[in-house]
Structure formats: C-alpha cells, structure tokens
Amino acid sequence: MRFDMTKSKAALTGALLLASVIWGAGVIFMQICIDGGLETGLQMFFRFWVGTCCLGILLNKKLRQISTRLVVCSLLCGTLLFFSFFILTLGLESTTPANSAFLSASSVMLVPFISWVMLKIRPEKKVFAGCFLCLLGVAILSLQLKGGLHFTVGDSLSLLSAVFFSLYTCTVAKVSGGLDASLFTFVQLLVTALWSTVTLPLSGADFSVVGQNLPALGAVIFLGVFNTGLCYLIQMVAQKSLPPTRVSLILSSESLFGAVFSVLAGYDPFSIRLVVGGSIMLCAILLVETNLFSFSKKKKLVNQ
C-alpha cells in the first residue's frame, strides 16, 4: 500500500497540527463541563451527537451518496472509536490524569507495528525513532514518579484504550480507500453517538444538570462542533494521503498543547518539564516530517 505524499503534505500536516491544538484546548473545555456537573458519560453523549448533527446539516443532500460499504466500514471504525473513549473513561476512575495521558499516548508506539501487520507497510527507521522520542516527551510532560510507579486497574484500562486507538487509526487507513472522507466521518460519529446513547445508563447520567450551567453547556457544544466534528473530519481527510504512523505521531502533540493550555488557564503551573518534554516532542515531529536530520533526497512517493 502506497501513500502519495506529494499532494499538499504541508497543508495536511498543518491541518493535523490544528486538530491537535483544538484537542489540546479541549482539556480546558472538558474541565469546564466537569465543574458544571456534566460528567464524562454526558459529555460523550452530547459531543458526539452535536458533531454528528453539525456534519449532517453541512452535508445535507450529499447524504444520499452513502453506500453499503461505507456503512459497514463506518460501523467498524465508529465502534472502535467509541470503545477507545469508553475504556479510557473507565480507566480515569482509578488512575491519575497524568498516568492516563501517558499510557493512552503509548498508541504512538503501537501504530507502526499494527500498521506493519495490517497494511504490510514497513515503517522507516526514523519513524520508530520519532515515535520513541514522542513517547519520551509525553512521559516527561505527564509522569510524576515521586511516590514510585504503581500499576493499577485504571492504568491497565488506559493502556487497553491505547490499543483500541491504535487499531482505530490503522483500520481507518485500511478501509478508507475510495470512501468520501466527509460521509465516512459522519457515519462514524453517528455510530459512536448511538453507542454513547446505549451505554449512557451505565454512567448514571443526570440530565437535570443540563442547562443549569451555561458555561458548561457552551463548552460541551464547542467540544461537539470543533473537537469532534471538525477534528475527526480533518483526520479522515489526512489519512487518505498520509500513512497512519505519521498521523498518529502528529496528533500525539495534543498532550503538549493540552499542557500549554492548562498552564495558560491557570490549572497547572509553568515548569521546566513542559519546556523539555515539549521540545522533545517537537523534535520527534521534525525528525519524521522534515529532512532536517537527514541528507537523503526527498522522495515523491513514500512507503512508510
């Protein structure tokens, strides 16, 4: 399987970085939702339905072009996407946000191996190096080992969610060929929204809190429109031209932007860890996405 990266590589990389910035900012909006009484189950319910409805309105008559193959592929990808979130949410109940962030980000190391098996693509050596550097950067950003390293059930679930996210990213690359990116995104989000509705009773959601806190309501709408509808559309478009390992690596910078926004919003103090971890992550992306660390000629077609 080959990915033609001669077309708008810079634009696609920039779009993925924009998605990472938005996802990073989502940490603040999620906290606003929590402060306003919207627990995680309700957040998932509203953000996926808002994202689905927004895309549905934008696509309008184009929805008639939905094919049986697109529905089947979307059912598979949407289900993987939902359980990635659902398992991660369960894990957060018995682990720290820092451990969860690090373990879920370990998907950046899993994607090259899974794509190698699923897509028959052998990643370049610099991709493995970049993924390792990226995970190291996330570790510096998130982990605090003063009290020692303890592996809990929540940590296990966070690691399992990383496996699901990796499978999701590689499955999208495997099945998205020939599918309309916008319609593929819409049906995926619809499937995820339906799963969120079915499992909502398990979270003990209390709808009575909806509307009682306007900032929280505004925050969950923002998460639905931008963090869900827009960002997943960007990912689907990018994955039609970029290999999954590169997509995963760039999107992993979400943790860096999340840390930056958390500092700017006053939730966390500025620290040297932010500078060091962030610098390592940026070096990882530059290593894979540019020729700054290589004297080899740029290839038009890249077999990752």
Short mmCIF file of C-alpha atoms in Angstrom, two decimals:
data_model
loop_
_atom_site.label_atom_id
_atom_site.label_comp_id
_atom_site.label_asym_id
_atom_site.label_seq_id
_atom_site.Cartn_x
_atom_site.Cartn_y
_atom_site.Cartn_z
CA MET A 1 0.00 0.00 0.00
CA ARG A 2 1.43 3.38 -1.03
CA PHE A 3 0.57 6.88 0.12
CA ASP A 4 1.03 9.76 -2.33
CA MET A 5 2.54 12.47 -0.16
CA THR A 6 3.41 14.86 -2.98
CA LYS A 7 -0.02 16.47 -2.75
CA SER A 8 -0.48 19.10 -0.05
CA LYS A 9 1.72 17.33 2.51
CA ALA A 10 2.43 20.63 4.27
CA ALA A 11 -1.27 21.56 4.27
CA LEU A 12 -2.31 18.18 5.68
CA THR A 13 0.40 18.30 8.35
CA GLY A 14 -0.72 21.82 9.27
CA ALA A 15 -4.35 20.69 9.45
CA LEU A 16 -3.41 17.80 11.77
CA LEU A 17 -1.45 20.19 13.99
CA LEU A 18 -4.55 22.43 14.10
CA ALA A 19 -6.60 19.41 15.19
CA SER A 20 -4.00 18.71 17.90
CA VAL A 21 -4.26 22.31 19.13
CA ILE A 22 -8.06 22.06 19.28
CA TRP A 23 -7.92 18.69 21.05
CA GLY A 24 -5.37 20.16 23.47
CA ALA A 25 -7.68 23.09 24.20
CA GLY A 26 -10.43 20.54 24.77
CA VAL A 27 -8.85 19.74 28.15
CA ILE A 28 -9.97 23.16 29.39
CA PHE A 29 -13.49 22.79 28.00
CA MET A 30 -13.81 19.31 29.48
CA GLN A 31 -12.84 20.72 32.86
CA ILE A 32 -15.47 23.44 32.48
CA CYS A 33 -18.03 20.72 31.77
CA ILE A 34 -16.98 18.75 34.85
CA ASP A 35 -17.11 21.88 37.03
CA GLY A 36 -20.63 22.49 35.70
CA GLY A 37 -21.83 18.99 36.59
CA LEU A 38 -21.59 17.36 33.15
CA GLU A 39 -19.82 14.08 33.89
CA THR A 40 -17.96 12.11 31.22
CA GLY A 41 -20.91 9.99 30.06
CA LEU A 42 -23.00 13.10 29.35
CA GLN A 43 -20.03 14.80 27.70
CA MET A 44 -19.59 11.90 25.28
CA PHE A 45 -23.33 11.76 24.59
CA PHE A 46 -23.62 15.46 23.76
CA ARG A 47 -20.32 15.98 21.94
CA PHE A 48 -20.85 13.07 19.52
CA TRP A 49 -24.48 13.95 18.82
CA VAL A 50 -23.60 17.64 18.32
CA GLY A 51 -20.73 16.69 15.99
CA THR A 52 -22.94 14.28 14.07
CA CYS A 53 -25.77 16.79 13.65
CA CYS A 54 -23.41 19.58 12.52
CA LEU A 55 -21.84 17.37 9.85
CA GLY A 56 -25.27 16.10 8.82
CA ILE A 57 -26.52 19.66 8.28
CA LEU A 58 -23.41 20.60 6.29
CA LEU A 59 -23.55 17.52 4.07
CA ASN A 60 -27.33 17.76 3.52
CA LYS A 61 -28.18 16.22 0.12
CA LYS A 62 -24.78 14.52 -0.08
CA LEU A 63 -26.05 12.00 2.48
CA ARG A 64 -27.87 10.24 -0.36
CA GLN A 65 -24.49 9.03 -1.61
CA ILE A 66 -23.91 6.83 1.45
CA SER A 67 -23.15 3.31 0.24
CA THR A 68 -23.42 -0.09 1.92
CA ARG A 69 -19.61 -0.40 2.01
CA LEU A 70 -19.29 2.98 3.69
CA VAL A 71 -21.85 1.99 6.34
CA VAL A 72 -20.07 -1.31 7.08
CA CYS A 73 -16.64 0.36 7.32
CA SER A 74 -18.08 3.15 9.48
CA LEU A 75 -19.73 0.64 11.82
CA LEU A 76 -16.36 -0.98 12.41
CA CYS A 77 -14.40 2.27 12.83
CA GLY A 78 -17.12 4.01 14.86
CA THR A 79 -17.30 1.08 17.27
CA LEU A 80 -13.51 1.08 17.73
CA LEU A 81 -13.59 4.85 18.30
CA PHE A 82 -16.33 4.59 20.92
CA PHE A 83 -14.66 1.83 22.91
CA SER A 84 -11.37 3.73 22.79
CA PHE A 85 -13.09 6.60 24.60
CA PHE A 86 -15.25 4.40 26.81
CA ILE A 87 -12.35 2.29 28.11
CA LEU A 88 -10.24 5.40 28.65
CA THR A 89 -13.09 6.93 30.67
CA LEU A 90 -13.38 3.82 32.84
CA GLY A 91 -9.64 3.91 33.43
CA LEU A 92 -9.72 7.51 34.61
CA GLU A 93 -11.88 6.44 37.55
CA SER A 94 -8.98 4.54 39.15
CA THR A 95 -5.81 6.22 37.92
CA THR A 96 -4.38 9.72 37.72
CA PRO A 97 -4.92 12.01 34.69
CA ALA A 98 -1.13 12.12 34.24
CA ASN A 99 -0.78 8.33 34.06
CA SER A 100 -3.81 8.10 31.79
CA ALA A 101 -2.35 10.73 29.43
CA PHE A 102 0.96 8.89 29.20
CA LEU A 103 -0.45 5.37 28.80
CA SER A 104 -3.07 6.38 26.24
CA ALA A 105 -0.37 8.25 24.29
CA SER A 106 1.58 4.99 24.06
CA SER A 107 -0.56 4.32 20.98
CA VAL A 108 2.04 6.34 19.08
CA MET A 109 4.44 3.41 19.58
CA LEU A 110 1.82 0.76 18.77
CA VAL A 111 0.62 2.21 15.46
CA PRO A 112 3.85 1.49 13.47
CA PHE A 113 3.75 -2.19 14.43
CA ILE A 114 0.00 -2.60 13.88
CA SER A 115 0.16 -0.81 10.51
CA TRP A 116 3.09 -3.04 9.57
CA VAL A 117 0.88 -6.10 10.15
CA MET A 118 -2.42 -4.72 8.80
CA LEU A 119 -1.18 -2.66 5.86
CA LYS A 120 2.01 -4.57 5.03
CA ILE A 121 3.96 -1.33 5.43
CA ARG A 122 7.41 -1.46 6.97
CA PRO A 123 7.98 1.89 8.72
CA GLU A 124 11.18 3.80 8.12
CA LYS A 125 13.76 3.71 10.89
CA LYS A 126 13.26 7.41 11.56
CA VAL A 127 9.56 6.76 12.23
CA PHE A 128 10.41 4.36 15.07
CA ALA A 129 12.93 6.89 16.42
CA GLY A 130 10.37 9.69 16.19
CA CYS A 131 7.69 7.64 17.96
CA PHE A 132 10.11 6.75 20.77
CA LEU A 133 11.11 10.41 21.20
CA CYS A 134 7.46 11.42 21.20
CA LEU A 135 6.58 8.92 23.93
CA LEU A 136 9.60 10.10 25.93
CA GLY A 137 8.34 13.67 25.62
CA VAL A 138 4.87 12.66 26.82
CA ALA A 139 6.42 10.81 29.77
CA ILE A 140 8.36 13.92 30.82
CA LEU A 141 5.22 16.05 30.43
CA SER A 142 2.86 13.82 32.38
CA LEU A 143 4.51 11.32 34.70
CA GLN A 144 5.43 12.15 38.29
CA LEU A 145 7.36 9.34 39.95
CA LYS A 146 7.99 10.82 43.41
CA GLY A 147 5.75 8.27 45.08
CA GLY A 148 7.01 5.40 42.96
CA LEU A 149 5.44 3.71 39.95
CA HIS A 150 2.25 1.81 40.74
CA PHE A 151 0.30 -0.04 38.04
CA THR A 152 -3.44 -0.08 38.80
CA VAL A 153 -6.53 -1.44 37.06
CA GLY A 154 -7.09 2.07 35.72
CA ASP A 155 -3.60 2.04 34.21
CA SER A 156 -4.35 -1.28 32.53
CA LEU A 157 -7.57 0.14 31.06
CA SER A 158 -5.71 3.25 29.84
CA LEU A 159 -3.19 1.00 28.11
CA LEU A 160 -6.03 -1.04 26.60
CA SER A 161 -7.59 2.17 25.27
CA ALA A 162 -4.26 2.92 23.56
CA VAL A 163 -4.54 -0.45 21.79
CA PHE A 164 -8.06 0.45 20.61
CA PHE A 165 -6.95 3.90 19.43
CA SER A 166 -4.08 2.28 17.50
CA LEU A 167 -6.42 -0.26 15.93
CA TYR A 168 -8.82 2.56 15.07
CA THR A 169 -6.12 4.63 13.33
CA CYS A 170 -4.82 1.68 11.33
CA THR A 171 -8.30 0.37 10.47
CA VAL A 172 -9.27 3.79 9.09
CA ALA A 173 -6.19 3.67 6.85
CA LYS A 174 -7.06 0.12 5.80
CA VAL A 175 -10.71 0.69 4.82
CA SER A 176 -10.94 4.37 3.85
CA GLY A 177 -9.66 3.97 0.30
CA GLY A 178 -12.30 5.12 -2.19
CA LEU A 179 -14.64 6.41 0.52
CA ASP A 180 -15.79 10.02 0.75
CA ALA A 181 -13.99 11.45 3.80
CA SER A 182 -16.87 13.67 4.95
CA LEU A 183 -19.52 10.94 4.67
CA PHE A 184 -17.15 8.44 6.31
CA THR A 185 -16.68 10.83 9.22
CA PHE A 186 -20.41 11.50 9.54
CA VAL A 187 -21.45 7.83 9.75
CA GLN A 188 -18.58 7.03 12.14
CA LEU A 189 -19.68 9.81 14.50
CA LEU A 190 -23.30 8.64 14.20
CA VAL A 191 -22.27 5.11 15.21
CA THR A 192 -20.26 6.48 18.15
CA ALA A 193 -23.18 8.69 19.20
CA LEU A 194 -25.52 5.68 19.15
CA TRP A 195 -23.10 3.67 21.27
CA SER A 196 -22.87 6.63 23.68
CA THR A 197 -26.66 6.64 23.97
CA VAL A 198 -26.91 2.88 24.58
CA THR A 199 -24.27 2.93 27.33
CA LEU A 200 -25.40 6.20 28.94
CA PRO A 201 -27.34 4.46 31.76
CA LEU A 202 -24.10 2.74 32.84
CA SER A 203 -22.60 6.13 33.74
CA GLY A 204 -25.58 7.14 35.91
CA ALA A 205 -26.00 10.32 33.89
CA ASP A 206 -28.16 13.04 35.40
CA PHE A 207 -29.84 15.11 32.67
CA SER A 208 -31.23 17.51 35.26
CA VAL A 209 -27.88 19.33 35.35
CA VAL A 210 -28.12 20.23 31.65
CA GLY A 211 -28.93 23.91 31.24
CA GLN A 212 -28.20 24.78 34.86
CA ASN A 213 -24.70 25.95 33.98
CA LEU A 214 -24.42 27.97 30.75
CA PRO A 215 -20.58 27.88 30.56
CA ALA A 216 -20.69 24.07 30.77
CA LEU A 217 -23.36 23.91 28.09
CA GLY A 218 -21.32 26.19 25.83
CA ALA A 219 -18.20 24.12 26.49
CA VAL A 220 -19.82 20.81 25.51
CA ILE A 221 -21.21 22.40 22.32
CA PHE A 222 -17.68 23.61 21.49
CA LEU A 223 -16.39 20.07 22.08
CA GLY A 224 -19.05 18.70 19.76
CA VAL A 225 -18.55 21.16 16.90
CA PHE A 226 -14.77 21.52 16.91
CA ASN A 227 -13.15 18.70 18.92
CA THR A 228 -15.46 16.08 17.44
CA GLY A 229 -16.97 17.16 14.11
CA LEU A 230 -14.10 19.27 12.72
CA CYS A 231 -11.12 17.36 14.15
CA TYR A 232 -12.25 13.91 13.07
CA LEU A 233 -13.06 15.24 9.62
CA ILE A 234 -9.50 16.58 9.42
CA GLN A 235 -8.13 13.19 10.47
CA MET A 236 -10.21 11.32 7.89
CA VAL A 237 -9.09 13.65 5.08
CA ALA A 238 -5.43 13.45 6.14
CA GLN A 239 -5.42 9.65 6.37
CA LYS A 240 -6.33 9.35 2.72
CA SER A 241 -2.86 10.72 1.85
CA LEU A 242 -0.66 10.28 4.92
CA PRO A 243 0.42 6.94 6.49
CA PRO A 244 -1.21 6.17 9.87
CA THR A 245 2.11 6.33 11.75
CA ARG A 246 2.63 9.94 10.71
CA VAL A 247 -0.96 10.86 11.53
CA SER A 248 -0.64 9.25 14.96
CA LEU A 249 2.67 10.98 15.67
CA ILE A 250 1.40 14.45 14.77
CA LEU A 251 -1.87 14.02 16.68
CA SER A 252 0.05 12.88 19.77
CA SER A 253 1.18 16.51 20.16
CA GLU A 254 -2.30 17.02 21.63
CA SER A 255 -0.77 16.25 25.04
CA LEU A 256 1.76 19.07 24.58
CA PHE A 257 -0.89 21.61 23.60
CA GLY A 258 -3.13 20.37 26.41
CA ALA A 259 -0.34 21.07 28.90
CA VAL A 260 0.24 24.54 27.42
CA PHE A 261 -3.45 25.47 27.59
CA SER A 262 -3.68 24.09 31.12
CA VAL A 263 -0.85 26.42 32.17
CA LEU A 264 -2.38 29.41 30.36
CA ALA A 265 -5.75 28.77 32.03
CA GLY A 266 -4.16 28.57 35.46
CA TYR A 267 -4.91 24.89 36.11
CA ASP A 268 -1.23 23.93 36.23
CA PRO A 269 1.97 25.89 36.99
CA PHE A 270 4.63 26.52 34.37
CA SER A 271 7.54 24.09 34.74
CA ILE A 272 10.79 23.08 33.12
CA ARG A 273 9.16 19.73 32.34
CA LEU A 274 6.83 21.50 29.91
CA VAL A 275 9.79 23.02 28.06
CA VAL A 276 11.87 19.83 27.98
CA GLY A 277 9.01 17.45 27.16
CA GLY A 278 7.55 19.81 24.57
CA SER A 279 10.92 20.31 22.90
CA ILE A 280 11.47 16.56 22.61
CA MET A 281 8.01 16.09 21.05
CA LEU A 282 8.63 18.87 18.53
CA CYS A 283 11.99 17.29 17.62
CA ALA A 284 10.20 13.97 17.10
CA ILE A 285 7.76 15.53 14.64
CA LEU A 286 10.55 17.40 12.82
CA LEU A 287 12.56 14.18 12.59
CA VAL A 288 9.76 12.37 10.79
CA GLU A 289 8.16 15.21 8.83
CA THR A 290 11.24 17.03 7.51
CA ASN A 291 14.74 16.32 6.23
CA LEU A 292 16.43 18.44 8.90
CA PHE A 293 18.07 15.32 10.34
CA SER A 294 18.79 13.62 7.03
CA PHE A 295 20.91 14.31 3.98
CA SER A 296 18.90 11.98 1.76
CA LYS A 297 16.87 13.36 -1.10
CA LYS A 298 13.17 13.84 -0.60
CA LYS A 299 11.08 11.13 -2.25
CA LYS A 300 7.88 11.89 -4.06
CA LEU A 301 6.20 8.67 -3.01
CA VAL A 302 6.80 7.38 0.49
CA ASN A 303 6.33 3.79 1.55
CA GLN A 304 6.29 4.26 5.28
#
